[in-house]
């Protein structure tokens, strides 16, 4: 377990940022993540099972992703993820891990924005009722 991550989690549990305490589900997931690493990340399936075991509540993939997003955005936890093998989530423990995550996350965001721009450019005018001019005369 990386000491800095444990300190970050402990501080957030004792004195939450912006006064927003971790929910039970966030706490369970954070504790599972702190024991993971880039070499041995924890899968979404494992995290959902840990929540179910600790609370008798079931969370689906979408709820898990929303929880991870809150841990990152609201609580500022450096939770990283990877879609390639070995898949899963873990707490960042090095500059190299963070740089790799930044590159992957940025590329994904840029691809999403490019796709959005293409869809809008080619479809929105017709959907908005804008006329096209025929310049062939």
Coordinates of C-alpha atoms in Angstrom, one line a residue, residues 65-126:
X65 CA -18.5 4.4 -12.9
X66 CA -20.5 7.3 -11.4
X67 CA -18.9 6.4 -8.0
X68 CA -15.4 6.4 -9.5
X69 CA -16.1 9.7 -11.1
X70 CA -17.2 11.2 -7.8
X71 CA -14.1 9.9 -6.1
X72 CA -12.0 11.6 -8.8
X73 CA -13.9 14.9 -9.1
X74 CA -15.5 15.5 -5.7
X75 CA -12.9 13.9 -3.4
X76 CA -9.9 14.5 -5.7
X77 CA -8.6 10.9 -5.4
X78 CA -6.0 9.9 -8.0
X79 CA -8.0 6.8 -9.2
X80 CA -6.6 5.5 -12.4
X81 CA -8.0 2.9 -14.8
X82 CA -7.1 0.9 -17.8
X83 CA -9.2 -0.8 -20.4
X84 CA -6.3 -3.0 -21.7
X85 CA -4.9 -6.0 -19.8
X86 CA -4.6 -6.0 -16.9
X87 CA -8.0 -4.2 -16.7
X88 CA -9.2 -2.4 -13.7
X89 CA -8.8 0.5 -11.3
X90 CA -6.1 1.5 -8.8
X91 CA -4.7 4.5 -6.9
X92 CA -1.9 6.3 -8.7
X93 CA 1.5 5.8 -7.1
X94 CA 3.9 7.4 -9.6
X95 CA 4.4 10.3 -12.1
X96 CA 4.8 7.7 -14.9
X97 CA 1.4 6.2 -14.1
X98 CA -0.3 9.6 -14.0
X99 CA 1.4 10.6 -17.3
X100 CA 0.2 7.4 -19.0
X101 CA -3.4 8.0 -17.7
X102 CA -3.3 11.6 -18.8
X103 CA -2.3 10.6 -22.4
X104 CA -5.0 7.9 -22.6
X105 CA -7.8 10.0 -20.9
X106 CA -6.9 13.1 -23.1
X107 CA -6.9 11.0 -26.3
X108 CA -10.3 9.6 -25.4
X109 CA -11.8 13.0 -24.6
X110 CA -10.4 14.5 -27.9
X111 CA -11.8 11.6 -29.9
X112 CA -15.3 12.1 -28.2
X113 CA -15.1 15.8 -29.0
X114 CA -14.1 15.2 -32.6
X115 CA -17.0 12.7 -33.0
X116 CA -19.4 15.2 -31.5
X117 CA -18.2 18.0 -33.9
X118 CA -18.6 15.7 -36.9
X119 CA -22.2 14.7 -35.9
X120 CA -23.2 18.3 -35.2
X121 CA -21.6 19.7 -38.4
X122 CA -23.3 17.1 -40.6
X123 CA -26.7 16.7 -39.0
X124 CA -27.6 19.7 -36.8
X125 CA -28.4 22.1 -39.6
X126 CA -31.0 19.8 -41.2

